[in-house]
C-alpha angles and dihedrals in degrees: 000000000000123000088243092057091046090053092048090053094045092047094043087235099168095181094053091042092053091047093049094046091048088052090056104264111156114217090194094055111127113257128194122260110236112246094014111088113208095016115114135172142181115260090232090058092054099054 
């Protein structure tokens, strides 16, 4: 998940979210856990 998509989700920016999803961004893409090399999770599992 890109930082831009993460910001759009956190800021409830529906326009940016729609644009990013239409461009192929995947909100369920695994993202790294800070401070834990090799450990990744889905954003939905973290919230």
